[in-house]
């Protein structure tokens, strides 16, 4: 008699655990929609921080736009 009650309690626990697990999985966005952590870089001209994938590279530096890259190159040429 006691073993039947223990089996029933264990079965209720397993069902409750499965329901909670599926609810938690349903709330999370799919992996394709989850945000990706990305390195941030600083524009060498204006010091704005932006994701590395959105930056423009040149002269061993990162820039927020092609215009700032050109301005930096012009300023570097004047210094020489």
Coordinates of N, CA and C in Angstrom, one line a residue:
X1 N 0.8 -1.2 0.0 CA 0.0 0.0 0.0 C 0.9 1.3 0.0
X2 N 1.9 1.3 0.8 CA 2.8 2.4 0.9 C 3.6 2.6 -0.4
X3 N 3.9 1.5 -1.0 CA 4.7 1.6 -2.3 C 3.8 2.2 -3.4
X4 N 2.5 2.0 -3.4 CA 1.6 2.6 -4.4 C 1.6 4.1 -4.2
X5 N 1.5 4.6 -2.9 CA 1.5 6.0 -2.6 C 2.8 6.6 -3.0
X6 N 3.9 6.0 -2.7 CA 5.2 6.5 -3.1 C 5.4 6.6 -4.6
X7 N 4.9 5.6 -5.3 CA 4.9 5.6 -6.8 C 4.0 6.7 -7.3
X8 N 2.9 6.9 -6.8 CA 2.0 8.0 -7.2 C 2.6 9.3 -7.0
X9 N 3.3 9.5 -5.8 CA 3.9 10.8 -5.5 C 5.1 11.0 -6.5
X10 N 5.9 10.0 -6.8 CA 7.0 10.1 -7.7 C 6.5 10.4 -9.1
X11 N 5.4 9.8 -9.5 CA 4.8 10.1 -10.8 C 4.3 11.5 -10.9
X12 N 3.7 12.0 -9.9 CA 3.2 13.4 -9.8 C 4.4 14.4 -9.9
X13 N 5.5 14.1 -9.2 CA 6.7 14.9 -9.2 C 7.3 14.9 -10.6
X14 N 7.4 13.8 -11.3 CA 7.9 13.7 -12.6 C 7.1 14.6 -13.6
X15 N 5.8 14.4 -13.5 CA 4.9 15.2 -14.4 C 5.0 16.7 -14.2
X16 N 5.1 17.1 -12.9 CA 5.3 18.5 -12.5 C 6.6 19.0 -13.1
X17 N 7.7 18.2 -12.9 CA 9.0 18.6 -13.4 C 9.0 18.8 -14.9
X18 N 8.4 17.9 -15.7 CA 8.3 17.9 -17.1 C 7.5 19.2 -17.6
X19 N 6.4 19.4 -16.9 CA 5.6 20.6 -17.3 C 6.4 21.9 -17.1
X20 N 7.1 22.0 -16.0 CA 7.9 23.2 -15.7 C 9.0 23.3 -16.8
X21 N 9.6 22.2 -17.1 CA 10.7 22.2 -18.1 C 10.2 22.7 -19.4
X22 N 9.1 22.2 -19.9 CA 8.6 22.7 -21.2 C 8.1 24.1 -21.2
X23 N 7.6 24.6 -20.1 CA 7.2 26.0 -19.9 C 8.4 26.9 -20.0
X24 N 9.5 26.5 -19.4 CA 10.7 27.3 -19.4 C 11.3 27.3 -20.8
X25 N 11.3 26.2 -21.5 CA 11.8 26.1 -22.9 C 10.9 27.0 -23.8
X26 N 9.6 27.0 -23.6 CA 8.7 27.8 -24.5 C 9.0 29.3 -24.3
X27 N 9.4 29.8 -23.2 CA 9.6 31.2 -22.9 C 10.9 31.7 -23.5
X28 N 11.9 30.8 -23.7 CA 13.2 31.2 -24.3 C 13.1 31.4 -25.8
X29 N 13.7 32.4 -26.4 CA 13.7 32.6 -27.8 C 14.6 31.5 -28.4
X30 N 14.3 31.2 -29.7 CA 15.2 30.2 -30.4 C 16.6 30.7 -30.4
X31 N 17.5 29.8 -30.5 CA 19.0 30.1 -30.5 C 19.3 31.1 -31.6
X32 N 18.6 31.1 -32.7 CA 18.9 32.0 -33.8 C 18.5 33.4 -33.5
X33 N 17.6 33.6 -32.6 CA 17.2 34.9 -32.2 C 17.9 35.5 -31.0
X34 N 18.7 34.7 -30.3 CA 19.4 35.1 -29.1 C 20.5 36.0 -29.5
X35 N 20.8 37.0 -28.7 CA 21.8 38.0 -28.9 C 23.2 37.4 -28.8
X36 N 24.1 37.8 -29.7 CA 25.4 37.3 -29.7 C 26.3 38.3 -29.0
X37 N 27.1 37.9 -28.1 CA 28.1 38.8 -27.5 C 29.2 39.1 -28.4
X38 N 29.5 40.3 -28.6 CA 30.5 40.8 -29.6 C 31.5 41.8 -29.0
X39 N 32.7 41.8 -29.5 CA 33.7 42.7 -29.0 C 33.3 44.1 -29.4
X40 N 33.6 45.1 -28.5 CA 33.4 46.5 -28.8 C 34.7 47.1 -29.1
X41 N 34.8 48.0 -30.0 CA 36.0 48.8 -30.4 C 35.7 50.3 -30.3
X42 N 36.8 51.0 -30.2 CA 36.7 52.5 -30.1 C 37.2 53.1 -31.4
X43 N 36.4 54.1 -31.9 CA 36.8 54.8 -33.1 C 38.0 55.6 -32.8
X44 N 39.1 55.5 -33.6 CA 40.3 56.2 -33.3 C 40.2 57.7 -33.6
X45 N 39.1 58.2 -34.2 CA 39.0 59.6 -34.5 C 38.1 60.3 -33.5
X46 N 36.9 59.7 -33.2 CA 35.9 60.4 -32.3 C 35.7 59.7 -31.0
X47 N 36.3 58.6 -30.7 CA 36.2 57.8 -29.5 C 34.9 57.2 -29.2
X48 N 34.0 57.0 -30.2 CA 32.7 56.4 -30.1 C 33.0 54.9 -30.0
X49 N 32.3 54.2 -29.1 CA 32.4 52.7 -29.1 C 31.3 52.1 -29.9
X50 N 31.7 51.0 -30.7 CA 30.7 50.4 -31.5 C 31.1 48.9 -31.7
X51 N 30.2 48.0 -32.1 CA 30.5 46.6 -32.3 C 31.6 46.5 -33.4
X52 N 32.5 45.5 -33.2 CA 33.6 45.3 -34.1 C 33.1 45.0 -35.5
X53 N 32.0 44.3 -35.6 CA 31.5 43.9 -37.0 C 31.0 45.2 -37.7
X54 N 30.6 46.2 -37.1 CA 30.1 47.4 -37.7 C 31.2 48.5 -38.0
X55 N 32.4 48.2 -37.5 CA 33.5 49.2 -37.7 C 34.2 49.1 -39.0
X56 N 34.9 50.1 -39.3 CA 35.8 50.2 -40.5 C 37.2 50.2 -40.0
X57 N 38.0 49.3 -40.7 CA 39.4 49.2 -40.2 C 40.3 49.8 -41.2
X58 N 41.4 50.4 -40.7 CA 42.5 50.9 -41.6 C 43.6 51.5 -40.7
X59 N 44.8 51.5 -41.2 CA 45.9 52.1 -40.5 C 46.1 51.4 -39.1
X60 N 45.6 50.1 -39.0 CA 45.8 49.4 -37.7 C 44.8 49.9 -36.7
X61 N 43.8 50.7 -37.1 CA 42.8 51.3 -36.1 C 41.4 50.9 -36.6
X62 N 40.5 51.2 -35.7 CA 39.0 51.0 -36.0 C 38.4 52.4 -36.1
X63 N 37.4 52.5 -37.0 CA 36.7 53.7 -37.2 C 35.2 53.5 -37.2
X64 N 34.4 54.5 -36.9 CA 33.0 54.3 -36.9 C 32.4 54.5 -38.3
X65 N 33.1 55.1 -39.2 CA 32.6 55.4 -40.6 C 33.8 55.6 -41.5
X66 N 33.5 55.5 -42.8 CA 34.5 55.8 -43.8 C 35.0 57.2 -43.7
X67 N 34.1 58.1 -43.4 CA 34.4 59.5 -43.3 C 35.5 59.8 -42.2
X68 N 35.3 59.1 -41.1 CA 36.3 59.3 -40.0 C 37.6 58.6 -40.3
X69 N 37.6 57.5 -41.1 CA 38.8 56.9 -41.6 C 39.5 57.9 -42.5
X70 N 38.8 58.5 -43.4 CA 39.5 59.5 -44.3 C 40.0 60.7 -43.6
X71 N 39.3 61.2 -42.6 CA 39.8 62.3 -41.8 C 41.0 61.9 -41.0
X72 N 41.0 60.7 -40.4 CA 42.2 60.3 -39.7 C 43.4 60.1 -40.6
X73 N 43.2 59.6 -41.8 CA 44.3 59.4 -42.8 C 44.8 60.8 -43.2
X74 N 43.9 61.7 -43.4 CA 44.4 63.1 -43.8 C 45.2 63.8 -42.7
X75 N 44.7 63.6 -41.4 CA 45.4 64.2 -40.3 C 46.8 63.5 -40.1
X76 N 46.8 62.2 -40.3 CA 48.1 61.5 -40.2 C 49.1 61.9 -41.3
X77 N 48.6 62.2 -42.5 CA 49.4 62.6 -43.6 C 50.0 64.0 -43.3
X78 N 49.2 64.9 -42.7 CA 49.7 66.2 -42.4 C 50.8 66.2 -41.3
X79 N 50.7 65.3 -40.4 CA 51.7 65.2 -39.3 C 53.1 64.7 -39.8
X80 N 53.1 64.1 -41.0 CA 54.4 63.6 -41.5 C 55.1 64.6 -42.2

